[in-house]
JSON list of C-alpha atoms in Angstrom, two decimals:
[
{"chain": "B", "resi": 1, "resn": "UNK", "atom": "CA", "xyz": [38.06, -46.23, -59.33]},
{"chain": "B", "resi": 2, "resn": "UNK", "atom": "CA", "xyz": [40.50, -48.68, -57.83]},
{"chain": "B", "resi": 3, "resn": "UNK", "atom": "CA", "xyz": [43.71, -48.95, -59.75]},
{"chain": "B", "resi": 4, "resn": "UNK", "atom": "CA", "xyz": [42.99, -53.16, -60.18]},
{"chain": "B", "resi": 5, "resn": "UNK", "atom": "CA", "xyz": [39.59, -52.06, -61.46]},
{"chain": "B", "resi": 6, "resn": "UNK", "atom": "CA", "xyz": [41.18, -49.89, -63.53]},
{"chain": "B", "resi": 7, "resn": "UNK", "atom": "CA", "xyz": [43.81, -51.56, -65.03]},
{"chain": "B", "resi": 8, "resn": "UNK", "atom": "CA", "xyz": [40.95, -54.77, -65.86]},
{"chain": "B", "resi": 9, "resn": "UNK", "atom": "CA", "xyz": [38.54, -52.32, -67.74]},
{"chain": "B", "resi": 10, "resn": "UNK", "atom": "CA", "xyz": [41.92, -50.95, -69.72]},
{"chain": "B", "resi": 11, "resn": "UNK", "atom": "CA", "xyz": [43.22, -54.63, -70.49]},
{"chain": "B", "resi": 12, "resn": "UNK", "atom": "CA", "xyz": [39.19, -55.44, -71.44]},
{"chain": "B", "resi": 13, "resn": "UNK", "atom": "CA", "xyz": [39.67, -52.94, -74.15]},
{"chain": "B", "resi": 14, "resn": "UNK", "atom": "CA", "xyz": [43.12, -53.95, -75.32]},
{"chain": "B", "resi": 15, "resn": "UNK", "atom": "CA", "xyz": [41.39, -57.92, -75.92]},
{"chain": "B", "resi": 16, "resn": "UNK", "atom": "CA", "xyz": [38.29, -56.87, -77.37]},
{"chain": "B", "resi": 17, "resn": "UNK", "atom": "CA", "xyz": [39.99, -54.82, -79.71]},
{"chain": "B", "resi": 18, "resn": "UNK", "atom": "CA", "xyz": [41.67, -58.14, -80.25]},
{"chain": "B", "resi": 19, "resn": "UNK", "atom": "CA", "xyz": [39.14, -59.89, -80.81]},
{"chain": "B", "resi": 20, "resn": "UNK", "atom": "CA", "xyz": [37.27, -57.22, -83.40]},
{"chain": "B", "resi": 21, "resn": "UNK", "atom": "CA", "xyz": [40.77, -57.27, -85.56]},
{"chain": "B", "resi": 22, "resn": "UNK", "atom": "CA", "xyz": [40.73, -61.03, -85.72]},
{"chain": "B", "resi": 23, "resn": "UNK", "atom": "CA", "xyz": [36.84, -61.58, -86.41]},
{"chain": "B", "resi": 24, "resn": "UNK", "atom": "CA", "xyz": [37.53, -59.22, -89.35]},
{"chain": "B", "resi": 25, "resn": "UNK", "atom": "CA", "xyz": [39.90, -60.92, -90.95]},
{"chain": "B", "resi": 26, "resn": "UNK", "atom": "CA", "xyz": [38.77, -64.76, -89.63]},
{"chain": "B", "resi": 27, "resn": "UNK", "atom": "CA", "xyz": [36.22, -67.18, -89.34]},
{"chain": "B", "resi": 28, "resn": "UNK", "atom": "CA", "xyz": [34.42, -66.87, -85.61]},
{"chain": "B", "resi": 29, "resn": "UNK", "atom": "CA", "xyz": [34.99, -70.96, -85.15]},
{"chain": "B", "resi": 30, "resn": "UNK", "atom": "CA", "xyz": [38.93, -70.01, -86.15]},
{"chain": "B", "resi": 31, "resn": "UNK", "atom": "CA", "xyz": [40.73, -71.46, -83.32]},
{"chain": "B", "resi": 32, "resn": "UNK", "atom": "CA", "xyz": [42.39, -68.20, -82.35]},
{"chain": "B", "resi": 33, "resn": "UNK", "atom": "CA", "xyz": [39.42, -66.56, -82.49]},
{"chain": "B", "resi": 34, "resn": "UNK", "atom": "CA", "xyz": [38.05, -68.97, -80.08]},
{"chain": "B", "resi": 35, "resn": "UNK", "atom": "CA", "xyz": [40.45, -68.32, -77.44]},
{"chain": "B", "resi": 36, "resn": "UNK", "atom": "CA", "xyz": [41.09, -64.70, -77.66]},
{"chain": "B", "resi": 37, "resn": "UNK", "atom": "CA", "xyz": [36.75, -64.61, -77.03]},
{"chain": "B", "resi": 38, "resn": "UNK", "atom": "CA", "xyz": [37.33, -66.96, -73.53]},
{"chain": "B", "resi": 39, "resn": "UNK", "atom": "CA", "xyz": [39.94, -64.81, -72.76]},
{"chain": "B", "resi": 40, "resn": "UNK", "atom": "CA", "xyz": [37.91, -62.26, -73.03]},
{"chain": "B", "resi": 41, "resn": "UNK", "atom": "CA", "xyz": [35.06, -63.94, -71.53]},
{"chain": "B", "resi": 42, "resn": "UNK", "atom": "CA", "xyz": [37.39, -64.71, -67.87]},
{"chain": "B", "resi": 43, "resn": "UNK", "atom": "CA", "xyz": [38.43, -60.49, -67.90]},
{"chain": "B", "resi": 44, "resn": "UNK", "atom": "CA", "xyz": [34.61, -60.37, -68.01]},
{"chain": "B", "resi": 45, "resn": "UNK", "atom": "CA", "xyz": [33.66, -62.21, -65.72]},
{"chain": "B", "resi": 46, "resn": "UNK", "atom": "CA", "xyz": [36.51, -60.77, -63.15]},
{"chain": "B", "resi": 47, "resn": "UNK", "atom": "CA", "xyz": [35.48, -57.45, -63.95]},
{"chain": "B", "resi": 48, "resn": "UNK", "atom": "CA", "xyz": [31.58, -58.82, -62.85]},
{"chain": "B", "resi": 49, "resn": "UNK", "atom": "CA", "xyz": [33.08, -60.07, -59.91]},
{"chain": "B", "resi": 50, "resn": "UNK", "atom": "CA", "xyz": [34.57, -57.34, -58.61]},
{"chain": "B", "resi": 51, "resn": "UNK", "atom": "CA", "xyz": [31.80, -54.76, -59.70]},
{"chain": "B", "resi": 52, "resn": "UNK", "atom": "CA", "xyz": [29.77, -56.96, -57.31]},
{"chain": "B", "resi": 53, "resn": "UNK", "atom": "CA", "xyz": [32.58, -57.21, -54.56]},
{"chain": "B", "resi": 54, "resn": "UNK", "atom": "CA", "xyz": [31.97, -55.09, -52.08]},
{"chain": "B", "resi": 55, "resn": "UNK", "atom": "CA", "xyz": [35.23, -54.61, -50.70]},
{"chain": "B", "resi": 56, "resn": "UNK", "atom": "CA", "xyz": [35.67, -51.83, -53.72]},
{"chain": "B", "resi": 57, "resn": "UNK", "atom": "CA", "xyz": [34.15, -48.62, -54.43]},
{"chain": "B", "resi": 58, "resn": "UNK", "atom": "CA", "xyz": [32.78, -49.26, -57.82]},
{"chain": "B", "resi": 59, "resn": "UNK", "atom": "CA", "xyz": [32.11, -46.30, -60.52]},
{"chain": "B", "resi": 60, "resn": "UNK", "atom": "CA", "xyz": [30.32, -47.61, -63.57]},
{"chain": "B", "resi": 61, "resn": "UNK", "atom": "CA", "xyz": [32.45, -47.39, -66.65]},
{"chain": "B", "resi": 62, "resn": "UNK", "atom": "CA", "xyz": [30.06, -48.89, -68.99]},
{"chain": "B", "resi": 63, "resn": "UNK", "atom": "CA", "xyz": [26.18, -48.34, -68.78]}
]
């Protein structure tokens, strides 16, 4: 997997874990909450892009 690939899917994992801790503990419309889920959203949506980009060899992390 190509090390930019690879280093997305890892920081993917890093804000959704973020974003579990702080729905636990606060209200989804909670500001912070808000922002740490478009973050998440835009690593997403990168990751999307370059699964589709076919410039990169692309191994499927998630099915």
């Amino acid at each position: 997997m190509n090390s930019q690939i690879a280093d997305l899917c890892r920081l993917i994992e890093e804000v959704r874990e973020e974003l579990i801790q702080l729905g636990a503990n606060k209200p989804f419309t909670d500001p912070e909450v808000v922002k740490i889920s478009q973050e998440l959203d835009q690593l997403l949506n990168e990751y999307e892009f370059l699964r589709h980009d076919d410039r990169y060899e692309f191994e499927r992390k998630w099915a």
